Amino acid sequence: MNAARTGYRVFSANSTAACTELAKRITERLGAELGKSVVYQETNGETRVEIKESVRGQDIFIIQTIPRDVNTAVMELLIMAYALKTSCARNIIGVIPYFPYSKQSKMRKRGSIVCKLLASMLAKAGLTHIITMDLHQKEIQGFFSFPVDNLRASPFLLQYIQEEIPNYRNAVIVAKSPDAAKRAQSYAERLRLGLAVIHGEAQCTELDMDDGRHSPPMVKNATVHPGLELPLMMAKEKPPITVVGDVGGRIAIIVDDIIDDVESFVAAAEILKERGAYKIYVMATHGILSAEAPRLIEESSVDEVVVTNTVPHEVQKLQCPKIKTVDISLILSEAIRRIHNGESMAYLFRNITVDD
């Protein structure tokens, strides 16, 4: 497409090959060329962005995939957005398939809601719209002062299950914790499969005790108002690990939104093997796969890990052949086309419910 005729350009906020791969796939589907820009690090570590063509009066889409160096990626996005704003771009839309800091969206003790801070920074830098995918908490959309389109990867993962997993009708969808039960239920209902939930050893990252209710700390001999006797909250006790649902002689498919530290997935796979599952798949939208994740997956009972290309993970795939990738550039390119043309986004959310 001719930029002068269509009035939009697509840029990549990172110049490395791994991060521009998704941007190239999207522009190929759009029939457009990737915008000319240079993003690099100075010798002192500062990020520099140079826009190499005119963007005046155009809709600009910045594609930023988040590699392992999250903070550098955030600065690249902020600086590019500001450079485009000062170059008189009409609208600046961030295409951020995996939104960083999305796990830090709740107040915990004397911490901060970093995700809200990042939302404010993006707005200040000049972004007017964001396209993202499977936010860790849907409430994050409320942190922004401009529109956010939270797309879903589940149609692509469901298609993979139906086309690539032999005898998937003998499978059961598994939630590795009660927190993931709604997502697992959605998959199970769409595939007409059974549901199992692993209960016990609750994930510490989402416990109520971390949300600030124990702040400030208790002080010895603290003065208590006379006559004030608050009821004592009973301490939580982890129940024995158990699997609610039958997985014996079945294919177990564990679903979640993010795979980062894989210890909990590996532990879940071991439990499912003990309960009789003969093949185990792990499926998620964002494959961050930090630290020793590839090695742990390779040595575990997990037969295959399926993630989308929202996050670059080519290095991890070389280390672990069990990791497979599903391409989601189709829905991102269609979202870009519809936003630029002022078309409804409802088609991309058909049959999507609040719990998905």
Short mmCIF file of C-alpha atoms in Angstrom, two decimals:
data_model
loop_
_atom_site.label_atom_id
_atom_site.label_comp_id
_atom_site.label_asym_id
_atom_site.label_seq_id
_atom_site.Cartn_x
_atom_site.Cartn_y
_atom_site.Cartn_z
CA MET A 1 0.00 0.00 0.00
CA ASN A 2 1.14 3.53 -0.67
CA ALA A 3 1.66 5.46 2.57
CA ALA A 4 0.53 8.75 1.01
CA ARG A 5 -2.72 7.12 -0.12
CA THR A 6 -3.54 5.16 3.00
CA GLY A 7 -2.24 7.71 5.53
CA TYR A 8 -0.67 5.27 7.97
CA ARG A 9 2.73 3.79 8.74
CA VAL A 10 3.89 0.85 10.84
CA PHE A 11 7.11 1.12 12.84
CA SER A 12 9.02 -1.32 15.01
CA ALA A 13 10.28 0.13 18.31
CA ASN A 14 13.17 -2.33 18.40
CA SER A 15 15.77 -2.91 15.70
CA THR A 16 16.89 -6.41 16.72
CA ALA A 17 15.99 -9.27 14.38
CA ALA A 18 14.07 -11.26 17.01
CA CYS A 19 11.83 -8.30 17.88
CA THR A 20 11.18 -7.13 14.31
CA GLU A 21 10.01 -10.58 13.14
CA LEU A 22 6.42 -10.02 14.33
CA ALA A 23 6.41 -6.49 12.86
CA LYS A 24 7.48 -7.87 9.47
CA ARG A 25 4.74 -10.52 9.55
CA ILE A 26 2.14 -7.86 10.28
CA THR A 27 3.29 -5.50 7.52
CA GLU A 28 3.37 -8.38 5.02
CA ARG A 29 -0.28 -9.14 5.80
CA LEU A 30 -1.15 -5.45 5.44
CA GLY A 31 0.75 -5.13 2.17
CA ALA A 32 2.74 -2.25 3.63
CA GLU A 33 6.39 -1.56 4.25
CA LEU A 34 7.93 -1.25 7.71
CA GLY A 35 8.58 2.39 8.57
CA LYS A 36 12.16 3.62 8.37
CA SER A 37 13.64 4.26 11.79
CA VAL A 38 16.74 3.49 13.81
CA VAL A 39 16.65 2.43 17.45
CA TYR A 40 19.93 1.83 19.24
CA GLN A 41 21.76 2.11 22.56
CA GLU A 42 24.47 4.71 23.13
CA THR A 43 27.75 3.62 24.71
CA ASN A 44 26.53 5.05 28.02
CA GLY A 45 23.37 2.91 27.86
CA GLU A 46 20.95 5.63 26.78
CA THR A 47 18.33 4.81 24.12
CA ARG A 48 18.26 6.85 20.94
CA VAL A 49 15.48 6.82 18.31
CA GLU A 50 15.66 8.42 14.88
CA ILE A 51 12.64 8.58 12.55
CA LYS A 52 13.90 8.50 8.97
CA GLU A 53 10.75 9.62 7.10
CA SER A 54 7.88 12.09 7.35
CA VAL A 55 4.93 11.05 9.54
CA ARG A 56 3.05 14.37 9.55
CA GLY A 57 -0.72 13.93 9.67
CA GLN A 58 -0.59 10.11 9.53
CA ASP A 59 -1.80 7.31 11.78
CA ILE A 60 1.30 5.64 13.22
CA PHE A 61 1.32 2.12 14.66
CA ILE A 62 4.31 1.23 16.86
CA ILE A 63 4.86 -2.50 17.27
CA GLN A 64 6.84 -3.35 20.39
CA THR A 65 7.46 -6.92 21.45
CA ILE A 66 9.01 -7.26 24.89
CA PRO A 67 12.31 -9.19 25.01
CA ARG A 68 14.10 -10.17 28.21
CA ASP A 69 15.34 -6.60 28.82
CA VAL A 70 11.92 -5.22 29.73
CA ASN A 71 13.00 -1.78 30.91
CA THR A 72 14.96 -1.05 27.72
CA ALA A 73 11.92 -2.07 25.66
CA VAL A 74 9.71 0.30 27.66
CA MET A 75 12.11 3.20 27.10
CA GLU A 76 12.30 2.44 23.37
CA LEU A 77 8.52 2.62 23.16
CA LEU A 78 8.28 5.83 25.17
CA ILE A 79 11.01 7.61 23.24
CA MET A 80 9.67 6.54 19.83
CA ALA A 81 6.15 7.65 20.78
CA TYR A 82 7.44 11.04 21.88
CA ALA A 83 9.56 11.39 18.72
CA LEU A 84 6.48 10.70 16.59
CA LYS A 85 4.38 13.13 18.66
CA THR A 86 6.89 15.93 18.11
CA SER A 87 6.97 15.01 14.39
CA CYS A 88 3.25 15.86 14.15
CA ALA A 89 1.81 12.37 13.70
CA ARG A 90 -2.01 12.49 13.79
CA ASN A 91 -2.55 9.40 15.98
CA ILE A 92 -0.01 7.16 17.67
CA ILE A 93 -1.23 3.64 18.38
CA GLY A 94 0.92 1.23 20.37
CA VAL A 95 0.73 -2.44 19.35
CA ILE A 96 2.02 -4.17 22.48
CA PRO A 97 1.02 -7.86 22.31
CA TYR A 98 2.43 -8.58 25.78
CA PHE A 99 1.95 -5.63 28.10
CA PRO A 100 4.89 -5.42 30.54
CA TYR A 101 4.44 -5.08 34.31
CA SER A 102 0.91 -6.50 33.97
CA LYS A 103 1.52 -8.71 37.01
CA GLN A 104 2.15 -5.60 39.11
CA SER A 105 -1.43 -4.37 38.89
CA LYS A 106 -2.34 -4.71 42.58
CA MET A 107 -1.13 -2.93 45.70
CA ARG A 108 1.05 -5.22 47.80
CA LYS A 109 2.30 -4.10 51.20
CA ARG A 110 4.33 -0.90 50.73
CA GLY A 111 4.80 -1.43 47.01
CA SER A 112 3.14 0.36 44.12
CA ILE A 113 0.85 -0.34 41.18
CA VAL A 114 3.57 -0.16 38.53
CA CYS A 115 1.20 -1.05 35.71
CA LYS A 116 -0.80 2.14 36.34
CA LEU A 117 2.41 4.18 36.37
CA LEU A 118 3.38 2.73 32.99
CA ALA A 119 -0.08 3.55 31.59
CA SER A 120 0.35 7.18 32.65
CA MET A 121 3.83 7.34 31.12
CA LEU A 122 2.58 6.02 27.76
CA ALA A 123 -0.19 8.61 27.67
CA LYS A 124 2.27 11.39 28.52
CA ALA A 125 4.65 10.21 25.78
CA GLY A 126 1.92 10.68 23.18
CA LEU A 127 0.13 7.35 22.66
CA THR A 128 -3.56 7.74 21.83
CA HIS A 129 -4.61 4.07 21.62
CA ILE A 130 -3.22 0.63 22.51
CA ILE A 131 -3.72 -2.80 20.97
CA THR A 132 -2.67 -5.60 23.30
CA MET A 133 -3.50 -9.25 23.90
CA ASP A 134 -4.69 -11.22 26.93
CA LEU A 135 -3.92 -8.75 29.71
CA HIS A 136 -3.07 -10.55 32.94
CA GLN A 137 -5.95 -8.73 34.62
CA LYS A 138 -8.71 -7.24 32.47
CA GLU A 139 -9.13 -4.41 34.99
CA ILE A 140 -5.81 -2.99 33.74
CA GLN A 141 -7.76 -1.34 30.91
CA GLY A 142 -9.12 1.08 33.52
CA PHE A 143 -5.62 2.45 34.17
CA PHE A 144 -5.56 4.15 30.76
CA SER A 145 -7.03 7.50 29.75
CA PHE A 146 -7.37 6.40 26.11
CA PRO A 147 -8.91 3.35 24.32
CA VAL A 148 -7.41 -0.12 24.86
CA ASP A 149 -8.28 -3.10 22.66
CA ASN A 150 -7.53 -6.29 24.59
CA LEU A 151 -7.53 -8.97 21.89
CA ARG A 152 -7.71 -12.72 22.62
CA ALA A 153 -5.36 -15.47 21.50
CA SER A 154 -7.71 -18.29 22.51
CA PRO A 155 -9.18 -18.82 18.98
CA PHE A 156 -5.68 -19.59 17.66
CA LEU A 157 -4.84 -21.91 20.56
CA LEU A 158 -8.19 -23.69 20.25
CA GLN A 159 -7.52 -24.20 16.56
CA TYR A 160 -4.09 -25.65 17.39
CA ILE A 161 -5.68 -28.14 19.81
CA GLN A 162 -8.19 -29.29 17.18
CA GLU A 163 -5.68 -29.57 14.33
CA GLU A 164 -2.39 -30.54 15.96
CA ILE A 165 -3.22 -32.70 18.99
CA PRO A 166 -4.07 -36.24 17.90
CA ASN A 167 -7.20 -37.68 19.53
CA TYR A 168 -7.92 -34.39 21.32
CA ARG A 169 -11.45 -35.63 22.03
CA ASN A 170 -9.86 -37.79 24.73
CA ALA A 171 -8.37 -34.72 26.41
CA VAL A 172 -9.27 -32.86 29.57
CA ILE A 173 -8.59 -29.15 30.13
CA VAL A 174 -6.64 -28.51 33.35
CA ALA A 175 -6.31 -25.40 35.52
CA LYS A 176 -3.10 -25.63 37.54
CA SER A 177 -4.69 -23.53 40.29
CA PRO A 178 -8.20 -22.30 41.15
CA ASP A 179 -7.17 -18.85 39.87
CA ALA A 180 -6.94 -20.26 36.33
CA ALA A 181 -10.25 -22.14 36.51
CA LYS A 182 -12.30 -19.57 34.55
CA ARG A 183 -9.91 -19.65 31.61
CA ALA A 184 -9.81 -23.46 31.67
CA GLN A 185 -13.61 -23.62 31.84
CA SER A 186 -13.87 -21.40 28.77
CA TYR A 187 -11.58 -23.74 26.79
CA ALA A 188 -13.43 -26.84 28.03
CA GLU A 189 -16.86 -25.47 27.07
CA ARG A 190 -15.75 -24.46 23.59
CA LEU A 191 -14.09 -27.82 22.89
CA ARG A 192 -16.82 -29.82 24.65
CA LEU A 193 -14.22 -31.44 26.90
CA GLY A 194 -13.98 -32.24 30.59
CA LEU A 195 -12.43 -29.92 33.18
CA ALA A 196 -9.98 -30.63 36.00
CA VAL A 197 -8.57 -28.26 38.62
CA ILE A 198 -5.43 -28.78 40.69
CA HIS A 199 -6.16 -27.60 44.22
CA GLY A 200 -3.61 -27.04 46.97
CA GLU A 201 -0.31 -25.17 47.28
CA ALA A 202 -1.93 -21.87 46.27
CA GLN A 203 0.23 -19.51 44.21
CA CYS A 204 1.83 -16.97 46.55
CA THR A 205 1.81 -14.18 43.92
CA GLU A 206 -1.94 -13.67 44.17
CA LEU A 207 -2.55 -14.18 47.91
CA ASP A 208 -4.65 -11.69 49.80
CA MET A 209 -1.89 -11.40 52.39
CA ASP A 210 0.21 -9.54 49.81
CA ASP A 211 -2.32 -6.85 48.99
CA GLY A 212 -1.41 -4.42 51.75
CA ARG A 213 -3.84 -5.52 54.43
CA HIS A 214 -0.94 -6.42 56.74
CA SER A 215 0.54 -2.94 56.48
CA PRO A 216 1.76 -1.35 58.69
CA PRO A 217 3.44 -4.21 60.58
CA MET A 218 2.32 -5.13 64.05
CA VAL A 219 4.15 -3.37 66.88
CA LYS A 220 4.68 -4.87 70.32
CA ASN A 221 2.79 -3.18 73.15
CA ALA A 222 0.83 -1.11 70.64
CA THR A 223 -1.87 1.06 72.17
CA VAL A 224 -5.36 -0.26 71.42
CA HIS A 225 -8.45 1.86 71.76
CA PRO A 226 -10.35 0.79 74.90
CA GLY A 227 -13.21 -1.53 74.09
CA LEU A 228 -12.03 -2.11 70.49
CA GLU A 229 -11.80 -5.85 69.92
CA LEU A 230 -11.69 -6.75 66.24
CA PRO A 231 -12.43 -10.38 65.33
CA LEU A 232 -9.27 -12.33 64.57
CA MET A 233 -8.89 -13.53 60.99
CA MET A 234 -8.10 -17.25 60.89
CA ALA A 235 -4.81 -18.08 59.19
CA LYS A 236 -4.98 -19.85 55.84
CA GLU A 237 -3.89 -23.48 55.72
CA LYS A 238 -2.96 -25.11 52.43
CA PRO A 239 -5.00 -28.25 51.82
CA PRO A 240 -3.33 -31.46 50.64
CA ILE A 241 -2.67 -31.36 46.92
CA THR A 242 -5.51 -32.88 44.97
CA VAL A 243 -6.88 -33.00 41.43
CA VAL A 244 -10.58 -32.23 41.14
CA GLY A 245 -11.65 -34.12 38.03
CA ASP A 246 -10.69 -37.35 36.26
CA VAL A 247 -7.48 -37.33 34.20
CA GLY A 248 -6.74 -41.06 34.20
CA GLY A 249 -6.02 -42.39 30.72
CA ARG A 250 -6.57 -38.92 29.22
CA ILE A 251 -4.56 -36.19 27.50
CA ALA A 252 -4.10 -33.29 29.93
CA ILE A 253 -4.00 -29.76 28.48
CA ILE A 254 -2.94 -27.12 31.03
CA VAL A 255 -4.01 -23.61 29.99
CA ASP A 256 -2.89 -20.22 31.33
CA ASP A 257 -2.14 -16.72 30.07
CA ILE A 258 1.61 -16.48 30.89
CA ILE A 259 4.42 -19.02 31.12
CA ASP A 260 7.37 -17.40 32.86
CA ASP A 261 8.91 -19.39 35.72
CA VAL A 262 7.84 -22.91 34.82
CA GLU A 263 8.27 -24.66 38.19
CA SER A 264 4.51 -24.63 38.88
CA PHE A 265 3.76 -26.08 35.43
CA VAL A 266 6.38 -28.80 35.88
CA ALA A 267 4.95 -29.67 39.31
CA ALA A 268 1.43 -29.79 37.86
CA ALA A 269 2.62 -32.12 35.09
CA GLU A 270 4.14 -34.51 37.66
CA ILE A 271 0.87 -34.61 39.60
CA LEU A 272 -1.14 -35.28 36.44
CA LYS A 273 1.23 -38.10 35.48
CA GLU A 274 0.73 -39.64 38.91
CA ARG A 275 -3.04 -39.41 38.40
CA GLY A 276 -2.83 -41.33 35.13
CA ALA A 277 -2.60 -38.72 32.35
CA TYR A 278 -0.58 -40.23 29.49
CA LYS A 279 0.26 -37.02 27.62
CA ILE A 280 0.58 -33.48 28.89
CA TYR A 281 0.41 -30.20 26.94
CA VAL A 282 0.87 -26.68 28.31
CA MET A 283 -0.73 -23.81 26.39
CA ALA A 284 -0.46 -20.09 27.04
CA THR A 285 -0.58 -16.79 25.20
CA HIS A 286 2.70 -15.29 26.39
CA GLY A 287 5.81 -17.48 26.47
CA ILE A 288 8.29 -15.43 28.48
CA LEU A 289 10.18 -18.58 29.56
CA SER A 290 12.70 -16.89 31.84
CA ALA A 291 15.91 -18.23 33.37
CA GLU A 292 16.17 -22.04 33.24
CA ALA A 293 12.69 -22.57 31.78
CA PRO A 294 13.80 -24.38 28.57
CA ARG A 295 15.96 -26.86 30.49
CA LEU A 296 13.27 -27.51 33.10
CA ILE A 297 10.66 -28.12 30.39
CA GLU A 298 12.98 -30.47 28.50
CA GLU A 299 13.63 -32.54 31.64
CA SER A 300 9.98 -32.57 32.79
CA SER A 301 6.95 -34.76 32.08
CA VAL A 302 5.52 -32.06 29.80
CA ASP A 303 5.28 -33.34 26.22
CA GLU A 304 4.74 -29.99 24.50
CA VAL A 305 4.53 -26.29 25.35
CA VAL A 306 2.49 -24.17 22.94
CA VAL A 307 2.74 -20.36 23.05
CA THR A 308 2.07 -17.51 20.64
CA ASN A 309 4.66 -15.14 19.20
CA THR A 310 3.64 -12.17 21.35
CA VAL A 311 7.10 -12.44 22.97
CA PRO A 312 10.31 -13.39 21.09
CA HIS A 313 11.44 -16.88 22.18
CA GLU A 314 13.52 -18.25 19.32
CA VAL A 315 16.52 -18.83 21.60
CA GLN A 316 14.39 -20.86 24.01
CA LYS A 317 13.07 -22.97 21.11
CA LEU A 318 16.62 -23.86 20.12
CA GLN A 319 17.28 -24.98 23.69
CA CYS A 320 14.05 -26.99 23.97
CA PRO A 321 12.36 -28.61 20.93
CA LYS A 322 9.20 -29.17 23.01
CA ILE A 323 8.32 -25.46 22.60
CA LYS A 324 5.97 -24.75 19.68
CA THR A 325 4.75 -21.38 18.35
CA VAL A 326 1.36 -20.20 17.11
CA ASP A 327 1.36 -17.07 14.93
CA ILE A 328 -1.11 -14.33 15.94
CA SER A 329 -0.03 -11.68 13.39
CA LEU A 330 -3.33 -12.18 11.52
CA ILE A 331 -5.53 -10.69 14.26
CA LEU A 332 -3.06 -7.86 14.99
CA SER A 333 -2.89 -6.84 11.33
CA GLU A 334 -6.69 -6.91 11.06
CA ALA A 335 -6.96 -4.75 14.19
CA ILE A 336 -4.57 -2.21 12.66
CA ARG A 337 -6.56 -2.14 9.41
CA ARG A 338 -9.89 -1.67 11.19
CA ILE A 339 -8.65 1.07 13.52
CA HIS A 340 -7.12 3.04 10.66
CA ASN A 341 -10.27 2.72 8.51
CA GLY A 342 -12.57 3.57 11.42
CA GLU A 343 -14.31 0.18 11.28
CA SER A 344 -15.91 -1.63 14.19
CA MET A 345 -13.70 -3.97 16.23
CA ALA A 346 -16.69 -6.14 17.20
CA TYR A 347 -15.81 -8.80 14.62
CA LEU A 348 -12.55 -9.52 16.43
CA PHE A 349 -14.45 -10.09 19.69
CA ARG A 350 -17.29 -12.25 18.39
CA ASN A 351 -18.31 -15.00 20.84
CA ILE A 352 -15.93 -13.54 23.44
CA THR A 353 -17.47 -13.39 26.92
CA VAL A 354 -16.49 -11.44 30.02
CA ASP A 355 -14.78 -14.50 31.52
CA ASP A 356 -12.60 -15.19 28.43
#
